[in-house]
Short mmCIF file of C-alpha atoms in Angstrom, two decimals:
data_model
loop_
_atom_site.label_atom_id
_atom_site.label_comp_id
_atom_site.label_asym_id
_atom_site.label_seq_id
_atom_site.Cartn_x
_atom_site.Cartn_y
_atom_site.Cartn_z
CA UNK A 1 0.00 0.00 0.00
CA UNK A 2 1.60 3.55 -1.34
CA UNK A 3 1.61 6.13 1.19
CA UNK A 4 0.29 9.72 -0.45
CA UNK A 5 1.94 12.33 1.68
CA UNK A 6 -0.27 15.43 3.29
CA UNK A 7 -0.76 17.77 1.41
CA UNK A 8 -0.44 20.71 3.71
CA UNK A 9 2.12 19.40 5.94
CA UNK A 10 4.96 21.32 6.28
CA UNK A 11 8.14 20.89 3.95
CA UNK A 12 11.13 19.30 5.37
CA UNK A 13 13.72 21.56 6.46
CA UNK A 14 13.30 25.21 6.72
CA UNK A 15 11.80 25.67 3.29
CA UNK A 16 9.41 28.41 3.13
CA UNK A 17 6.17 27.25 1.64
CA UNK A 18 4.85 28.17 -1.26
CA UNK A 19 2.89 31.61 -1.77
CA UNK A 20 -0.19 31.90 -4.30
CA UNK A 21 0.28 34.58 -6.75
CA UNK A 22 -2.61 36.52 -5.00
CA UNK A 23 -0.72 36.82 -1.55
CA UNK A 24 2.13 38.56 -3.65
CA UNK A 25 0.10 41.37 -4.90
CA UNK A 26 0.16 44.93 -2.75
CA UNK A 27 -2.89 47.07 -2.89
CA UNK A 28 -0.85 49.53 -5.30
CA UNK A 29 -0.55 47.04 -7.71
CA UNK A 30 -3.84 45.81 -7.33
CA UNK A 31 -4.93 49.48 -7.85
CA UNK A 32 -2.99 49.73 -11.05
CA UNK A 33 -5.09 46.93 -12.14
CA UNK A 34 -8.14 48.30 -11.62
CA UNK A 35 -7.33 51.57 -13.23
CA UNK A 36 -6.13 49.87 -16.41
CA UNK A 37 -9.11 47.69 -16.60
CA UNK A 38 -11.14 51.58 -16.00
CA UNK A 39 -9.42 52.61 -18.57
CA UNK A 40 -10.63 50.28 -21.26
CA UNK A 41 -14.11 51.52 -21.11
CA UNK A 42 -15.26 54.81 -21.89
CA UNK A 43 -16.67 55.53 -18.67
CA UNK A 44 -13.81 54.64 -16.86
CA UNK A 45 -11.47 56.74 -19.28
CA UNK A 46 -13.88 59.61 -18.43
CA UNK A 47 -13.37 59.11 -14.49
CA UNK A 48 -9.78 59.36 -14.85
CA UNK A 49 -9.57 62.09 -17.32
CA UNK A 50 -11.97 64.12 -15.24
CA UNK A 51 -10.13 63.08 -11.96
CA UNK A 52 -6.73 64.38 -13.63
CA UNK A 53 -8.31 67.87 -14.81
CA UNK A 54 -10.14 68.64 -11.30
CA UNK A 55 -6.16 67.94 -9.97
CA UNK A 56 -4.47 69.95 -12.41
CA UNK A 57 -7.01 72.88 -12.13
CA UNK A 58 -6.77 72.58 -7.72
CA UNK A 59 -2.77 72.40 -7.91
CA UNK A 60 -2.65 75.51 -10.08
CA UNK A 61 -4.84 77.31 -7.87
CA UNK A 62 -3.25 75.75 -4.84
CA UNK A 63 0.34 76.76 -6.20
CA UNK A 64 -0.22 80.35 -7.75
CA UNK A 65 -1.93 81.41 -4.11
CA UNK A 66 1.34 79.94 -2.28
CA UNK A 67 3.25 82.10 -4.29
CA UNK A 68 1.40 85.06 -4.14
CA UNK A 69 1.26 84.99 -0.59
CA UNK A 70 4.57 84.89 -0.28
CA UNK A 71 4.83 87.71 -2.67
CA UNK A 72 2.31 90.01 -1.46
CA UNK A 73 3.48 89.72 2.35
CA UNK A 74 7.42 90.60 1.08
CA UNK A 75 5.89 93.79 -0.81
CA UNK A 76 4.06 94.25 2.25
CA UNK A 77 7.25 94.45 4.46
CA UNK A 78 9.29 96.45 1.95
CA UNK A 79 6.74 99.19 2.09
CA UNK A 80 5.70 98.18 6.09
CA UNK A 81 8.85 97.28 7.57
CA UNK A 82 12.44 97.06 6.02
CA UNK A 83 12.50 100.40 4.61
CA UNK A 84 10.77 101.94 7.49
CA UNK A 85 13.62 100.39 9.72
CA UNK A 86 16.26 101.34 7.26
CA UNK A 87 15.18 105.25 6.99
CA UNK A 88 14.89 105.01 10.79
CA UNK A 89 19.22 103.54 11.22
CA UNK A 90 19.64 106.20 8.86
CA UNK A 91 17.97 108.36 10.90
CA UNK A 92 19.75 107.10 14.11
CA UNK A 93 22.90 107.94 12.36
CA UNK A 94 22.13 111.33 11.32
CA UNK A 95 21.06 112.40 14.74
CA UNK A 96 23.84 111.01 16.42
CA UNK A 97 26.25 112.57 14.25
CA UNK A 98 24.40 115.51 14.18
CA UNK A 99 24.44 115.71 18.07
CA UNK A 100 27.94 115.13 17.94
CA UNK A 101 28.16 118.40 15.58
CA UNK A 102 25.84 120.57 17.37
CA UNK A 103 28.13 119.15 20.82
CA UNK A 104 31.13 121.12 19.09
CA UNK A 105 29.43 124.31 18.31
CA UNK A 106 28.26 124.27 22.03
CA UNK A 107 31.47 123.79 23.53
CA UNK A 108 32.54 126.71 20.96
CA UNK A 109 30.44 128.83 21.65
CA UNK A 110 31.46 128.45 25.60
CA UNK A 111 29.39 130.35 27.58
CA UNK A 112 27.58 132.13 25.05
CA UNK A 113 25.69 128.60 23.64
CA UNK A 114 22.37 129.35 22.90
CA UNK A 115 19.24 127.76 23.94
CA UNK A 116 18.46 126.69 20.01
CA UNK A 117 21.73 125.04 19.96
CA UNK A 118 21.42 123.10 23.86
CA UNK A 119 17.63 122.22 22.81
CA UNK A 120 19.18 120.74 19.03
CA UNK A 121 21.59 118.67 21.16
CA UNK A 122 19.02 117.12 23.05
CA UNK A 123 16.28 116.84 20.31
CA UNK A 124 18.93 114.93 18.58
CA UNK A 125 19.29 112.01 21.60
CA UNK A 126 15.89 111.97 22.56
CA UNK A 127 15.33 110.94 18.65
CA UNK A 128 18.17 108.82 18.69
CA UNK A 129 16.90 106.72 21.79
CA UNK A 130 13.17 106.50 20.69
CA UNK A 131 14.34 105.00 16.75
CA UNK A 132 16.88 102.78 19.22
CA UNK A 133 13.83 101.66 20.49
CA UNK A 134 11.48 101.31 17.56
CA UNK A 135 14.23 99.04 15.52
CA UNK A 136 14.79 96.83 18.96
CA UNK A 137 11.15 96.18 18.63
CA UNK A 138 10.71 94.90 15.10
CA UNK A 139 14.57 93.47 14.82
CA UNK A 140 14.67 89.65 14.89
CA UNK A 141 15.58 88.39 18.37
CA UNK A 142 19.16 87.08 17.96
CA UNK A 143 20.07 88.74 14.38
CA UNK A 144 22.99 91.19 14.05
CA UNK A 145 20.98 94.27 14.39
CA UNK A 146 19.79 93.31 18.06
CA UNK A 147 23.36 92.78 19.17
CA UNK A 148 24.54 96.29 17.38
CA UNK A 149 21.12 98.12 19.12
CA UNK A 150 22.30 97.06 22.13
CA UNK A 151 25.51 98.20 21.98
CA UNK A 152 24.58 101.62 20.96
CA UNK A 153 22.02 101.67 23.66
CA UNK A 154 25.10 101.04 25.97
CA UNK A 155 27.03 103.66 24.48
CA UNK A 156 24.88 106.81 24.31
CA UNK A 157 24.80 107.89 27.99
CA UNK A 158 28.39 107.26 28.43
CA UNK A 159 28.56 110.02 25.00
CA UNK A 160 26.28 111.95 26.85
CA UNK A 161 28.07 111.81 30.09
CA UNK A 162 31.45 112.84 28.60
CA UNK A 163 29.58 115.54 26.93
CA UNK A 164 27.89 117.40 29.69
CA UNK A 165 31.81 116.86 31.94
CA UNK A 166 33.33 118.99 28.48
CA UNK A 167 30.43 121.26 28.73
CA UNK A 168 30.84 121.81 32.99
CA UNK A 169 34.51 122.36 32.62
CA UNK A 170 34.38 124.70 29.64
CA UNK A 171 31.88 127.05 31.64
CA UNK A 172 34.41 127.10 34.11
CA UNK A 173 37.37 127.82 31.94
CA UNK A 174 39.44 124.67 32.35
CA UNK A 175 41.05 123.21 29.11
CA UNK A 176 40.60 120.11 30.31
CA UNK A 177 37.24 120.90 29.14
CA UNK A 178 38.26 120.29 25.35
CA UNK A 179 39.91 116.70 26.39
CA UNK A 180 36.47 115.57 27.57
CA UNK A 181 34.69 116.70 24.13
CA UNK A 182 37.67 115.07 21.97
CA UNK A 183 37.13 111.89 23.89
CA UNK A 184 33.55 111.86 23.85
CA UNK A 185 34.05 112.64 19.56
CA UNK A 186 36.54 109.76 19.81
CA UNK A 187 33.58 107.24 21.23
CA UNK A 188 31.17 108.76 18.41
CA UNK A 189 33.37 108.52 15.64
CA UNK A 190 35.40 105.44 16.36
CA UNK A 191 32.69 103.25 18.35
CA UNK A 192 29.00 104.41 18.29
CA UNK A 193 29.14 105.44 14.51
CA UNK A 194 30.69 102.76 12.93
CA UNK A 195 27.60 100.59 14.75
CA UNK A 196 25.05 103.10 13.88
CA UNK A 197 26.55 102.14 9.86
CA UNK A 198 26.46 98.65 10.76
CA UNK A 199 22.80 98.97 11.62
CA UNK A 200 21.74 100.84 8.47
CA UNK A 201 23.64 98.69 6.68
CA UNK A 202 22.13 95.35 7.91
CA UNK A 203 18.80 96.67 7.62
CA UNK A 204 19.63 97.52 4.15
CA UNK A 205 20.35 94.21 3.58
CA UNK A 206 16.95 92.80 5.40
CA UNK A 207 15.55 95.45 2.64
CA UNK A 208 16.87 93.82 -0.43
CA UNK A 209 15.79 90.61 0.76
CA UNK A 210 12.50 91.26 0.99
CA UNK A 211 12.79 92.52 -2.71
CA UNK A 212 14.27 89.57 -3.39
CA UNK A 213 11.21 87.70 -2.17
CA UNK A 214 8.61 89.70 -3.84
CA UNK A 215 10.16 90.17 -7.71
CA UNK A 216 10.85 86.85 -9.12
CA UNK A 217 8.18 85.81 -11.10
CA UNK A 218 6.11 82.65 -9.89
CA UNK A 219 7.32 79.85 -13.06
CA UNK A 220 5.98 76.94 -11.06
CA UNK A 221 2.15 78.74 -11.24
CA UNK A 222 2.58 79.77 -14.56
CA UNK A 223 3.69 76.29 -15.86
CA UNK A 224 0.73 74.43 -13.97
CA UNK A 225 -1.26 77.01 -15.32
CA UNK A 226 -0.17 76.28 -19.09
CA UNK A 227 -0.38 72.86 -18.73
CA UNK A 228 -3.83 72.93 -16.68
CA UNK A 229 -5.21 74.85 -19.69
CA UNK A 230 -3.13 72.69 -22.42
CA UNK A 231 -5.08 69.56 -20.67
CA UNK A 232 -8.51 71.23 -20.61
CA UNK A 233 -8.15 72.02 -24.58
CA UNK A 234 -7.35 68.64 -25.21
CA UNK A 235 -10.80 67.62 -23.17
CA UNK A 236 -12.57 69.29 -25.25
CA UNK A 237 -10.99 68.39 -28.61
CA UNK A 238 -11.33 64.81 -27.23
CA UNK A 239 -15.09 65.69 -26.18
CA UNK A 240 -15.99 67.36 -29.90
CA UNK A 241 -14.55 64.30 -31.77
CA UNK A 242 -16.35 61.94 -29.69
CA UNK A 243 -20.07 63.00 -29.57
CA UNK A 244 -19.39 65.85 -32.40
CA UNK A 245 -20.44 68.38 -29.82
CA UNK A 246 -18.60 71.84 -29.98
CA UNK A 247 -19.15 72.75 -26.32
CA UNK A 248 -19.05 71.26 -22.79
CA UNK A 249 -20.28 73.77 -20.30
CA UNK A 250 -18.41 72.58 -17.68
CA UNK A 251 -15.31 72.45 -19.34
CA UNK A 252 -15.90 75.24 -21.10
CA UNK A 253 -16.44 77.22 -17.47
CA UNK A 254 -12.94 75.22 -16.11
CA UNK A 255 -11.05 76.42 -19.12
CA UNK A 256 -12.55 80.08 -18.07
CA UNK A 257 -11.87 79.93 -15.13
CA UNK A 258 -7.92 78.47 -15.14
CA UNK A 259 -7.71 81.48 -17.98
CA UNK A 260 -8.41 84.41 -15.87
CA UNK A 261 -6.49 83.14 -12.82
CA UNK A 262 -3.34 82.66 -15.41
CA UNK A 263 -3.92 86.43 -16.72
CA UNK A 264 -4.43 87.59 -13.57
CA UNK A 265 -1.01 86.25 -12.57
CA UNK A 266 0.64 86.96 -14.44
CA UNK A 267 -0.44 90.22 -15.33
CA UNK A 268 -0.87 91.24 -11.34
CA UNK A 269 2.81 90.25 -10.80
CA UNK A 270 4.38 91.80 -13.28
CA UNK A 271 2.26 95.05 -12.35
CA UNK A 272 4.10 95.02 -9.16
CA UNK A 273 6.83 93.74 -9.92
CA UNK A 274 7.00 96.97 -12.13
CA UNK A 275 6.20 99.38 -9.57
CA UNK A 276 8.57 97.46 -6.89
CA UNK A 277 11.58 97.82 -9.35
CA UNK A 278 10.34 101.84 -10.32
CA UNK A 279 10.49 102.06 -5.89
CA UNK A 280 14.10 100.89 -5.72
CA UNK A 281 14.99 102.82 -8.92
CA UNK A 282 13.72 106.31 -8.03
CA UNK A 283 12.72 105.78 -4.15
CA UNK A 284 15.55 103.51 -2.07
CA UNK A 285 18.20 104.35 -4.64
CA UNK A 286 17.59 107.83 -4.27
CA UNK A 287 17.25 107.38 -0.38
CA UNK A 288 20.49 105.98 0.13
CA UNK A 289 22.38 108.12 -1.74
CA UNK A 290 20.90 111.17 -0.31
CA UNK A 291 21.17 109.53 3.20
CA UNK A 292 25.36 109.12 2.41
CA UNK A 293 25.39 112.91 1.54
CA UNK A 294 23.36 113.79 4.75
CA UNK A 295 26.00 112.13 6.54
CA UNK A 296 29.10 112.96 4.66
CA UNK A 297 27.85 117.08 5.38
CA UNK A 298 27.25 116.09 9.23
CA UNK A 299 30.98 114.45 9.69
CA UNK A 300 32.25 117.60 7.95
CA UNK A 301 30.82 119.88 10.18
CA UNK A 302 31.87 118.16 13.20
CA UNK A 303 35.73 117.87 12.07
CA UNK A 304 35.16 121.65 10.81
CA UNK A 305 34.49 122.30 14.39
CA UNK A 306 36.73 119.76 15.93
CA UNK A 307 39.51 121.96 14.35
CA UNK A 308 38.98 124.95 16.20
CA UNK A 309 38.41 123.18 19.79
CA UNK A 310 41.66 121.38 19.25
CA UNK A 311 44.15 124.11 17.90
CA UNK A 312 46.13 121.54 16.55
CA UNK A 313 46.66 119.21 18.87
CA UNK A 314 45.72 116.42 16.92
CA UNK A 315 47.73 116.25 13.83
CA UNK A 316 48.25 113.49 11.08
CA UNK A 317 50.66 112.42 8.14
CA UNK A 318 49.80 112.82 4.46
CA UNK A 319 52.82 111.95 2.84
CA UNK A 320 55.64 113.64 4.35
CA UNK A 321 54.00 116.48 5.52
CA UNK A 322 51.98 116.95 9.11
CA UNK A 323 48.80 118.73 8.92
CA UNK A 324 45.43 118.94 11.38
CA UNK A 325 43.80 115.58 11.55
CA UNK A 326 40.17 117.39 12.16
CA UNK A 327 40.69 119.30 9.12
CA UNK A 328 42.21 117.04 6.98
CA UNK A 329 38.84 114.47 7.45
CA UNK A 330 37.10 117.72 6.73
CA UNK A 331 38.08 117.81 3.40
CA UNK A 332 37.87 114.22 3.02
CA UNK A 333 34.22 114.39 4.32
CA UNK A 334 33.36 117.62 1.80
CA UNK A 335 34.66 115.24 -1.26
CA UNK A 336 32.41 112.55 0.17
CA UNK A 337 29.14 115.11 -0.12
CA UNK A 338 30.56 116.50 -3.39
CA UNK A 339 30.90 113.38 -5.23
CA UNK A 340 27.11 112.04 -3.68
CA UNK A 341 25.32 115.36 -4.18
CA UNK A 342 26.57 115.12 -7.71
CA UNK A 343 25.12 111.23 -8.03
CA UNK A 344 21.59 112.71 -6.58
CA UNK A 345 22.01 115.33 -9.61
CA UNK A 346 22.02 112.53 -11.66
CA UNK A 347 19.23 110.56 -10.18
CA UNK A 348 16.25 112.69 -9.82
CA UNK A 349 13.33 111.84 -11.65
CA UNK A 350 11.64 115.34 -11.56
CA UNK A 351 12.27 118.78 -10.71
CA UNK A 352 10.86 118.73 -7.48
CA UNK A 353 13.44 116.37 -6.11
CA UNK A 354 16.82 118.09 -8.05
CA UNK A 355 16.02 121.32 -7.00
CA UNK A 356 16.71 120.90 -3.31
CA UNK A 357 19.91 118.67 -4.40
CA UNK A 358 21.00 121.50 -6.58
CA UNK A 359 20.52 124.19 -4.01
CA UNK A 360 22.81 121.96 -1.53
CA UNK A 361 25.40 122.10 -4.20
CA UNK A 362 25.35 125.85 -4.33
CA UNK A 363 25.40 125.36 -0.36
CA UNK A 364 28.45 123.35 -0.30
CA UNK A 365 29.88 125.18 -2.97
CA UNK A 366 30.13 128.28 -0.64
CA UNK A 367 30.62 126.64 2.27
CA UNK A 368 34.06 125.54 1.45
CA UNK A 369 34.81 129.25 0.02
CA UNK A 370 33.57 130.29 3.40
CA UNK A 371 35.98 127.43 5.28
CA UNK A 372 38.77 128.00 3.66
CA UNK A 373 38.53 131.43 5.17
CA UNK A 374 38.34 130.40 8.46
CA UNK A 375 41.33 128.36 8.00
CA UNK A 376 43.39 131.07 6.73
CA UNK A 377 42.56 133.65 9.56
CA UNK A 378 43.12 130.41 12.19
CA UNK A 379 46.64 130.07 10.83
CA UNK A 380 47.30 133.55 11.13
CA UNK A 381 46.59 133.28 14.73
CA UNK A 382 43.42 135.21 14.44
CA UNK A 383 41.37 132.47 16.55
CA UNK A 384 37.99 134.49 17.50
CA UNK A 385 38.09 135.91 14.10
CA UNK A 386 38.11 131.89 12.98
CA UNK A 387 35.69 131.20 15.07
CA UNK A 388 33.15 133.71 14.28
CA UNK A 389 33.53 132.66 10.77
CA UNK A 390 32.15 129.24 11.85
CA UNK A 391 29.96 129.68 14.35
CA UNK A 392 28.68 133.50 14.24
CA UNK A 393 25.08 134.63 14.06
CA UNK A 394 25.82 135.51 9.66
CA UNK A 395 28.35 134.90 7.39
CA UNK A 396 29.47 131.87 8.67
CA UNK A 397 29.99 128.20 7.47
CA UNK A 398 27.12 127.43 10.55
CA UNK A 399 25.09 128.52 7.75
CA UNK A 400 25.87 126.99 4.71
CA UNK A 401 26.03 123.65 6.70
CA UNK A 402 22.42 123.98 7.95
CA UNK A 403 21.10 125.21 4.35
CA UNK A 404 22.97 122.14 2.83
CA UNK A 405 20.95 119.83 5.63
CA UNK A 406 17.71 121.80 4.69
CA UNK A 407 18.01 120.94 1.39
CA UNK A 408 18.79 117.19 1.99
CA UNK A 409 15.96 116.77 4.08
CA UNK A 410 13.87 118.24 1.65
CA UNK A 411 14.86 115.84 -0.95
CA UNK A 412 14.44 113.08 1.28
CA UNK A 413 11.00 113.86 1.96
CA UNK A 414 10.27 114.22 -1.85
CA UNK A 415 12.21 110.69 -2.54
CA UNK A 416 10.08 109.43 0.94
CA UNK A 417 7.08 110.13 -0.91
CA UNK A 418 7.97 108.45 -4.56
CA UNK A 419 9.18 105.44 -2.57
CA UNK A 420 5.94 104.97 -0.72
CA UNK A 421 3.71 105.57 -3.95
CA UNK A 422 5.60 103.12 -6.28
CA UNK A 423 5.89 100.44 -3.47
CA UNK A 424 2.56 100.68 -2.35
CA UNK A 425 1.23 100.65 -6.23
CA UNK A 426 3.42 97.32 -6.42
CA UNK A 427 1.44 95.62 -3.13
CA UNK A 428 -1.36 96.89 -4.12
CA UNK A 429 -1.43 94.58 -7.70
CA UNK A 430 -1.45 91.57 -5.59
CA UNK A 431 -4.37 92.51 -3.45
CA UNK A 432 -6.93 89.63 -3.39
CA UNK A 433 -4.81 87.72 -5.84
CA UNK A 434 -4.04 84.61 -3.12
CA UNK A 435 -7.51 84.67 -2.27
CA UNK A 436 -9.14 85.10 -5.68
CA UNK A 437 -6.82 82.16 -7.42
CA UNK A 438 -7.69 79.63 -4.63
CA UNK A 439 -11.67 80.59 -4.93
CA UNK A 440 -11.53 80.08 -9.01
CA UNK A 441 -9.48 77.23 -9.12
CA UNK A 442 -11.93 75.46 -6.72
CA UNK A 443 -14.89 76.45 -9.06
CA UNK A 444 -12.64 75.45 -12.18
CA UNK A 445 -12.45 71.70 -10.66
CA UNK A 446 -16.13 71.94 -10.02
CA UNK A 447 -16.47 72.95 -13.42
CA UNK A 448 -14.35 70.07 -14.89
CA UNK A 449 -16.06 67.65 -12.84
CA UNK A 450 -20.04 68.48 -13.51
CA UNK A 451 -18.88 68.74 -17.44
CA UNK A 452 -17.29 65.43 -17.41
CA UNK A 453 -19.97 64.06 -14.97
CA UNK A 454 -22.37 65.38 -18.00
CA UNK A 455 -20.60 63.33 -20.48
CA UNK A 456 -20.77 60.29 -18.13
CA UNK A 457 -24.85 60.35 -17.34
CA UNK A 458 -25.14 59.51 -21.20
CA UNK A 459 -23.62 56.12 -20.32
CA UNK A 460 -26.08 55.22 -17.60
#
């Protein structure tokens, strides 16, 4: 008698026992299956094709209001933010420069400072502190600028402590008075300064990246959006050749709709993107450079006074001759403003904003007529003769430095204005953009769907 073994024993050894075919299929292939088998029937060619419009149509939307977003809230903070907190380190620099200047004339003037001058000084650190404080409130915790506001913030009551010890011992005739005032200019120009630049300049920085963000043009929209409208053409070519029927209304309303979010996008971006680029071409462009001059005029009237309170004690080598270090930067300083008053020339869009630039130049112009003067009658060893040349009530270079700084800030204001109009023209293009791409992309799917759906009750 044969023995027929079991057949669902186990095999000898550690063989592993057969599998079916069926316990080797995964659910992905099993849902490739079904697709291709879809696929072989009208019907189920319809699902998919309507299935694959609805996506393309969603993604487009989905995609162009990503990218708008990001667009619209980095035009946003250009015209909200980073230039805001760039004109204000600009502004921090001025007025500590300027405080630093109007210091000098104080001390020059001795007892006889007047209350316009001792009220200038302290408008100019009260302003100072308060921007110190706006840009430490909307400066990233931990970037650069935080560590460089805090550092000023350390720095400008030991400046204004030196200060008012210069100012105590010059009313009471010690020259140890003008030691105090050349160290306190020594802290200004050497530590709080060179931060104040670093501030500006990091903030200009924080500026251009947010123009960064909000110019380039959105490709990955614009390509869904070509080939979301490429696939809804071919729909409907498929859909006319199949029932001879010239329109589907719902594709016809998808193809609509993925058309006016595509026009809008690209015609809304490159609106602002326009008026962005006109903002840094005749706004920030224009700010900075005016801004450099502002500063350039400020440094020269401090080393203009610097010159008289030191009589020569500080010196420096240019070549192999010694002359006054104050009065050497002072002419370094004056070539500074020269060279950026005569790049403002160039700028300005309109005559409102060259006139003020070309009335500084006229300013300048006379001021160094006016210095070199002073100088001469200094040398001569006619000192209060010098000195009312620079700081007397007419006539002196006091004045053509404050019409210069008149005339800057009036250009400012005019560029101020241009930069706000032109960015906010640019933010303004991508207003409801985000919003309105995401709502018609939703309706375009809907749209693909019911026309498709349409095509598919004929079958039932």
């Amino acid at each position: 008698m044969t023995h027929t073994p079991n057949s669902t024993a186990p095999p000898p050894g550690n063989a592993t026992p057969p599998t079916t075919p069926d316990a080797r299929r995964t659910a992905f292939a099993e849902g490739v299956d079904r697709l291709r088998k879809a696929a072989t029937t009208e019907p189920g060619r319809l699902r998919i094709i309507g299935a694959v419009l609805a996506a393309l149509v969603v993604a487009f939307g989905a995609v162009t209001a990503w990218q708008m977003t990001d667009r619209a809230a980095a035009a946003d903070d250009v015209l909200t933010s980073s230039q805001p907190l760039t004109s204000d380190a600009a502004d921090i620099y001025r007025s500590l420069a300027d405080a630093n200047t109007t210091a000098s004339s104080g001390f020059l003037a001795g007892g006889q400072e007047t209350e316009a001058s001792r009220e200038r000084y302290e408008k100019d650190i009260h302003t100072a502190a308060a921007k110190l404080v706006n840009a430490a409130a909307n400066s990233d915790p931990g970037s650069p600028s935080t560590d460089t506001i805090a550092k000023l913030n350390r720095l400008l009551p030991e400046y204004k402590g030196l200060v008012e010890r210069a100012r105590t011992y010059n009313r009471q005739g010690y020259p140890v008075g003008g030691a105090y005032l050349r160290y306190a200019n020594e802290k200004m120009q050497q530590e709080m300064l060179p931060a104040a630049e670093d501030l500006y300049t990091s903030e200009n920085q924080r500026l251009r990246d947010d123009y960064a963000d909000a110019t380039p043009y959105p490709w990955p929209a614009i390509a869904l959006g070509v080939v979301a409208l490429a696939a809804l053409a071919w729909a409907q070519r498929r859909n006319y050749l199949c029932t001879n029927r010239v329109l589907n209304h719902g594709l016809v309303a998808a193809t609509a709709t993925a058309t006016i979010v595509l026009l809008w996008l690209t015609a809304g971006h490159t609106l602002a993107r326009s008026h962005l680029n006109d903002s840094v071409d005749h706004g920030v462009g224009s700010l900075n450079v005016l801004h450099d001059a502002r500063i350039a005029s400020l440094k020269a009237r401090g080393n203009e006074n610097l010159t008289l309170v030191a009589r020569g004690a500080e010196t420096t080598k240019v070549g192999d001759e010694t002359v006054d270090a104050y009065d050497h930067d002072f002419g370094r300083d004056m070539n500074t403003l020269a060279k950026g008053l005569a790049r403002a020339e160039r700028i300005a869009d309109d005559d409102t904003g060259a006139k003020p630039v070309t009335a500084a130049v006229g300013n300048m112009t006379e001021w160094q007529k006016r210095h070199r003067a002073a100088r001469e009658q200094d040398e001569n060893g006619n000192y209060q003769q010098a000195l009312d040349m620079v700081i007397g009530a007419k006539g002196a270079t006091g004045e053509c430095f404050d019409s210069v700084d008149k005339n800057l800030a009036t250009a400012l204001k005019h560029e101020e204005a241009e930069f706000q109009q032109a960015a906010g023209d640019g933010r303004d293009a991508l207003t409801g953009l985000p919003t309105g791409a995401a709502v018609l992309a939703v309706l375009g799917a809907a749209g693909a769907v019911l026309g498709i759906g349409r095509r598919l009750s004929e079958y039932r």
